[in-house]
Short mmCIF file of C-alpha atoms in Angstrom, two decimals:
data_model
loop_
_atom_site.label_atom_id
_atom_site.label_comp_id
_atom_site.label_asym_id
_atom_site.label_seq_id
_atom_site.Cartn_x
_atom_site.Cartn_y
_atom_site.Cartn_z
CA MET Y 201 -11.87 -19.30 -22.53
CA THR Y 202 -8.54 -19.94 -23.84
CA PRO Y 203 -6.01 -22.31 -22.38
CA ASP Y 204 -3.86 -19.52 -21.36
CA SER Y 205 -6.42 -17.07 -19.81
CA HIS Y 206 -7.39 -16.92 -16.29
CA ARG Y 207 -10.97 -17.21 -15.23
CA ALA Y 208 -11.23 -16.54 -11.36
CA ASP Y 209 -14.35 -18.03 -9.29
CA LEU Y 210 -15.68 -17.36 -6.14
CA GLY Y 211 -12.99 -19.56 -4.41
CA LYS Y 212 -10.95 -16.34 -5.18
CA ASP Y 213 -7.41 -18.30 -5.48
CA PRO Y 214 -4.95 -15.23 -5.29
CA ALA Y 215 -3.03 -16.60 -8.21
CA ARG Y 216 -5.92 -16.90 -10.49
CA VAL Y 217 -7.30 -13.42 -9.48
CA SER Y 218 -4.01 -11.88 -9.99
CA GLY Y 219 -3.45 -13.54 -13.33
CA MET Y 220 -6.89 -12.51 -14.47
CA PHE Y 221 -6.21 -8.77 -13.80
CA ASP Y 222 -2.93 -9.01 -15.37
CA GLU Y 223 -4.59 -9.90 -18.63
CA VAL Y 224 -7.08 -7.10 -18.62
CA ALA Y 225 -4.66 -4.42 -17.29
CA PRO Y 226 -3.94 -2.53 -20.39
CA ALA Y 227 -7.71 -1.79 -21.11
CA TYR Y 228 -8.89 -2.04 -17.63
CA ASP Y 229 -9.89 1.63 -17.09
CA ARG Y 230 -11.68 2.11 -20.57
CA THR Y 231 -13.54 -1.10 -20.01
CA ASN Y 232 -14.63 0.04 -16.48
CA THR Y 233 -15.82 3.43 -17.83
CA VAL Y 234 -18.03 1.61 -20.56
CA LEU Y 235 -19.43 -1.13 -18.32
CA SER Y 236 -20.42 1.37 -15.54
CA LEU Y 237 -21.87 3.94 -18.03
CA GLY Y 238 -19.41 6.45 -16.73
CA ASN Y 239 -20.31 6.11 -13.24
CA ASP Y 240 -16.75 4.85 -12.22
CA ARG Y 241 -15.54 8.53 -12.38
CA LEU Y 242 -18.37 9.77 -10.22
CA TRP Y 243 -17.45 7.01 -7.59
CA ARG Y 244 -13.63 8.04 -7.83
CA VAL Y 245 -14.58 11.58 -7.16
CA ALA Y 246 -16.86 10.61 -4.14
CA THR Y 247 -14.01 8.36 -2.79
CA THR Y 248 -11.38 11.12 -3.18
CA ARG Y 249 -13.59 13.61 -1.36
CA ALA Y 250 -14.11 10.94 1.49
CA VAL Y 251 -10.32 10.37 1.77
CA ALA Y 252 -9.77 14.18 1.71
CA PRO Y 253 -6.12 13.80 1.14
CA ARG Y 254 -3.70 16.78 2.21
CA ALA Y 255 -0.07 17.46 1.67
CA GLY Y 256 2.08 16.02 4.25
CA GLN Y 257 -0.10 12.76 4.53
CA ARG Y 258 0.92 9.34 3.89
CA ILE Y 259 -2.06 7.41 2.13
CA LEU Y 260 -2.18 3.63 1.01
CA ASP Y 261 -4.45 3.09 -1.98
CA LEU Y 262 -4.68 -0.60 -1.93
CA ALA Y 263 -6.17 -2.53 -4.95
CA ALA Y 264 -4.90 0.59 -6.85
CA GLY Y 265 -4.90 -1.33 -10.18
CA THR Y 266 -3.34 0.94 -12.96
CA GLY Y 267 -3.28 3.89 -10.52
CA ALA Y 268 -6.37 6.06 -11.75
CA SER Y 269 -7.71 6.35 -8.05
CA SER Y 270 -4.07 7.03 -6.96
CA VAL Y 271 -3.62 9.78 -9.29
CA ALA Y 272 -6.59 11.61 -8.00
CA LEU Y 273 -5.38 11.41 -4.36
CA ALA Y 274 -1.90 12.52 -5.49
CA ARG Y 275 -3.16 15.83 -6.82
CA SER Y 276 -3.58 16.84 -3.27
CA GLY Y 277 0.30 16.71 -2.57
CA ALA Y 278 0.08 13.92 -0.21
CA GLU Y 279 2.39 10.86 -0.69
CA ILE Y 280 0.45 8.12 -2.11
CA VAL Y 281 1.53 4.39 -1.99
CA ALA Y 282 -0.33 2.55 -4.76
CA ALA Y 283 -0.51 -1.13 -3.99
CA ASP Y 284 -1.95 -3.99 -5.96
CA PHE Y 285 -1.26 -7.73 -6.04
CA SER Y 286 -1.43 -7.94 -9.85
CA PRO Y 287 2.11 -7.37 -11.36
CA GLY Y 288 0.27 -6.50 -14.66
CA MET Y 289 -1.60 -3.88 -13.23
CA ILE Y 290 1.53 -2.42 -11.38
CA ALA Y 291 3.41 -2.52 -14.80
CA GLU Y 292 0.78 -0.77 -16.47
CA GLY Y 293 0.63 1.94 -13.56
CA GLU Y 294 4.24 2.40 -13.72
CA ARG Y 295 4.09 2.64 -17.50
CA ARG Y 296 1.62 5.53 -17.21
CA TYR Y 297 2.79 7.44 -14.07
CA GLY Y 298 6.00 6.03 -12.97
CA PRO Y 299 9.44 7.93 -13.38
CA GLY Y 300 9.73 6.64 -17.01
CA ALA Y 301 6.44 8.05 -17.98
CA VAL Y 302 6.10 11.09 -20.32
CA GLY Y 303 7.08 14.17 -18.32
CA GLY Y 304 8.79 12.05 -15.44
CA GLY Y 305 5.69 10.80 -13.98
CA ILE Y 306 4.18 11.83 -10.57
CA PRO Y 307 6.91 12.16 -7.91
CA ASN Y 308 4.66 11.68 -4.86
CA LEU Y 309 3.14 8.45 -6.34
CA ARG Y 310 4.90 5.06 -5.69
CA PHE Y 311 3.67 1.73 -6.95
CA VAL Y 312 4.11 -1.39 -4.77
CA GLU Y 313 3.10 -5.10 -5.41
CA ALA Y 314 1.35 -6.14 -2.25
CA ASN Y 315 -1.16 -8.86 -0.97
CA ALA Y 316 -4.08 -7.23 0.96
CA THR Y 317 -3.82 -10.09 3.63
CA ASP Y 318 0.02 -9.81 4.26
CA LEU Y 319 0.79 -6.10 3.58
CA PRO Y 320 4.48 -5.18 3.44
CA PHE Y 321 4.20 -2.17 5.51
CA ALA Y 322 5.11 -1.41 9.06
CA ASP Y 323 2.53 -0.89 11.97
CA ASP Y 324 0.81 2.62 12.13
CA GLU Y 325 2.32 3.86 8.77
CA PHE Y 326 -0.43 5.40 7.00
CA ASP Y 327 -2.69 8.42 7.86
CA THR Y 328 -5.48 6.91 5.66
CA VAL Y 329 -5.91 3.90 3.96
CA THR Y 330 -8.36 3.19 1.07
CA MET Y 331 -9.57 0.43 -1.11
CA SER Y 332 -11.78 0.66 -4.01
CA PHE Y 333 -13.53 -2.27 -5.82
CA GLY Y 334 -10.75 -4.79 -4.41
CA LEU Y 335 -11.84 -6.02 -1.05
CA ARG Y 336 -14.51 -8.12 -2.98
CA ASN Y 337 -11.72 -9.87 -4.67
CA VAL Y 338 -9.80 -10.88 -1.61
CA ASN Y 339 -10.33 -14.62 -0.33
CA GLU Y 340 -9.97 -13.50 3.34
CA PRO Y 341 -11.67 -9.92 3.47
CA LYS Y 342 -11.78 -9.97 7.24
CA LYS Y 343 -8.12 -10.57 7.49
CA ALA Y 344 -7.52 -7.90 5.01
CA LEU Y 345 -9.49 -5.32 7.08
CA ARG Y 346 -7.36 -6.12 10.16
CA GLU Y 347 -4.30 -5.73 8.02
CA LEU Y 348 -5.45 -2.29 6.94
CA LEU Y 349 -6.04 -1.53 10.67
CA ARG Y 350 -2.53 -2.54 11.43
CA VAL Y 351 -0.87 -0.35 8.99
CA THR Y 352 -3.18 2.62 9.89
CA LYS Y 353 -1.91 5.37 12.62
CA PRO Y 354 -4.09 5.40 15.63
CA GLY Y 355 -6.87 8.08 14.87
CA GLY Y 356 -6.33 7.44 11.13
CA ARG Y 357 -9.15 6.52 8.75
CA ILE Y 358 -10.21 3.90 6.13
CA VAL Y 359 -12.43 4.37 3.08
CA VAL Y 360 -13.68 1.47 1.29
CA CYS Y 361 -15.60 1.84 -2.00
CA GLU Y 362 -17.15 -1.41 -3.01
CA PHE Y 363 -20.11 -2.71 -5.09
CA SER Y 364 -23.09 -3.30 -2.87
CA HIS Y 365 -26.83 -4.14 -2.90
CA PRO Y 366 -29.42 -1.51 -3.92
CA PRO Y 367 -32.19 -1.29 -1.18
CA SER Y 368 -34.96 -0.63 -3.59
CA ARG Y 369 -36.44 -3.98 -4.80
CA ALA Y 370 -37.56 -2.54 -8.04
CA PHE Y 371 -34.09 -1.02 -8.85
CA ALA Y 372 -32.30 -4.04 -7.68
CA GLY Y 373 -34.19 -6.09 -10.24
CA LEU Y 374 -33.29 -3.79 -13.13
CA TYR Y 375 -29.54 -3.80 -11.83
CA ARG Y 376 -29.59 -7.71 -11.92
CA PHE Y 377 -30.92 -7.63 -15.46
CA TYR Y 378 -28.24 -5.24 -16.59
CA ASN Y 379 -25.44 -7.28 -14.83
CA GLY Y 380 -26.88 -10.80 -16.19
CA ARG Y 381 -27.90 -9.84 -19.55
CA ILE Y 382 -26.31 -6.74 -20.81
CA LEU Y 383 -22.95 -6.41 -19.12
CA PRO Y 384 -21.65 -9.77 -20.53
CA ALA Y 385 -22.53 -8.90 -24.12
CA VAL Y 386 -20.78 -5.56 -23.78
CA ALA Y 387 -17.72 -7.12 -22.13
CA LYS Y 388 -17.22 -9.42 -24.96
CA ALA Y 389 -17.20 -6.41 -27.30
CA VAL Y 390 -14.82 -4.14 -25.31
CA SER Y 391 -12.71 -6.36 -23.05
CA SER Y 392 -9.67 -8.52 -23.68
CA ASN Y 393 -11.14 -11.19 -21.31
CA ALA Y 394 -14.89 -11.15 -21.14
CA GLU Y 395 -14.73 -14.15 -18.75
CA ALA Y 396 -13.18 -11.91 -16.10
CA TYR Y 397 -16.34 -9.97 -16.38
CA GLU Y 398 -18.41 -13.04 -15.64
CA TYR Y 399 -16.58 -13.40 -12.48
CA LEU Y 400 -17.26 -9.68 -11.91
CA ASN Y 401 -21.13 -10.36 -11.91
CA GLU Y 402 -20.68 -13.55 -9.67
CA SER Y 403 -18.61 -11.77 -7.31
CA ILE Y 404 -21.06 -8.77 -6.82
CA ASN Y 405 -24.03 -11.21 -6.38
CA ASP Y 406 -22.06 -13.16 -3.71
CA TRP Y 407 -20.93 -10.13 -1.98
CA PRO Y 408 -22.66 -9.18 1.41
CA ASP Y 409 -24.74 -6.15 1.99
CA GLN Y 410 -23.82 -2.73 3.31
CA ARG Y 411 -24.90 -3.68 7.02
CA THR Y 412 -22.69 -7.07 6.88
CA LEU Y 413 -19.69 -5.23 5.57
CA SER Y 414 -19.99 -2.48 8.23
CA GLY Y 415 -20.09 -5.31 10.86
CA TRP Y 416 -17.00 -7.03 9.52
CA MET Y 417 -15.24 -3.56 9.89
CA ARG Y 418 -16.28 -3.33 13.55
CA GLU Y 419 -15.11 -6.93 14.19
CA ALA Y 420 -11.72 -5.98 12.77
CA GLY Y 421 -11.37 -3.18 15.25
CA TRP Y 422 -12.61 -0.13 13.19
CA THR Y 423 -14.65 2.28 15.11
CA ARG Y 424 -17.11 5.01 14.00
CA VAL Y 425 -18.16 2.86 11.10
CA ALA Y 426 -20.68 4.31 8.65
CA HIS Y 427 -21.48 4.15 4.92
CA ARG Y 428 -23.57 5.86 2.30
CA ASP Y 429 -24.92 4.60 -0.92
CA LEU Y 430 -23.84 5.74 -4.29
CA SER Y 431 -25.76 5.21 -7.53
CA PHE Y 432 -28.86 4.04 -5.56
CA GLY Y 433 -26.80 1.52 -3.71
CA ILE Y 434 -25.02 -0.12 -6.74
CA VAL Y 435 -21.94 0.93 -4.79
CA ALA Y 436 -21.59 1.81 -1.06
CA LEU Y 437 -18.75 3.91 0.45
CA HIS Y 438 -17.79 2.85 3.93
CA ARG Y 439 -15.76 4.98 6.28
CA ALA Y 440 -14.28 4.22 9.66
CA VAL Y 441 -11.65 5.39 12.27
CA LYS Y 442 -8.76 3.60 13.92
CA PRO Y 443 -9.00 3.73 17.82
CA VAL Y 444 -6.37 6.01 19.37
#
């Protein structure tokens, strides 16, 4: 690791995690597609379908990164706020899809720098909130779930797409082998900061299983909590509703 590079650890210091994502922003989406063997696109489609965006809705896409997930949501005509705590990610998203982008960008998509544990939005502001592969990087994920509840309208929904734990012991073993042996080698070849993907593996191993995350959501005040596994449980899609 070079002196100027960021390498987050399981302490998840916000400045270090944000700095790490700043460094990988330009090649972030391409690297994710390579490392996930293209599954990232399938997960994005599943998340978009679960959110079910509609024209006239206001939707928060938290941990939006460069905005790939936000663009998929914006195609519905809904007003999308793409929020992330990495200035580098926000800048890359603005470059691709903001007003200065080729063709004038996407008018119903706005980028905002935001911390998941202290969101700069009013109470009851969004019809739906969603977060893909970001909750795992927050140092206080339970607080983030409460903040997401605060900014959601009564009766509104949350959709969280996050890495999880395959229930099949045999498949889980293969998955650990890929993450521990193959992913680091591929990351060195395609990423501008391979150390960031060492943290990725560590954070996935340390993250709780599907049932535990569902429990956290209930503790935060969400109701009708449910989840379904994607890609044999490598990823889980959690859904819930804010009480009326």
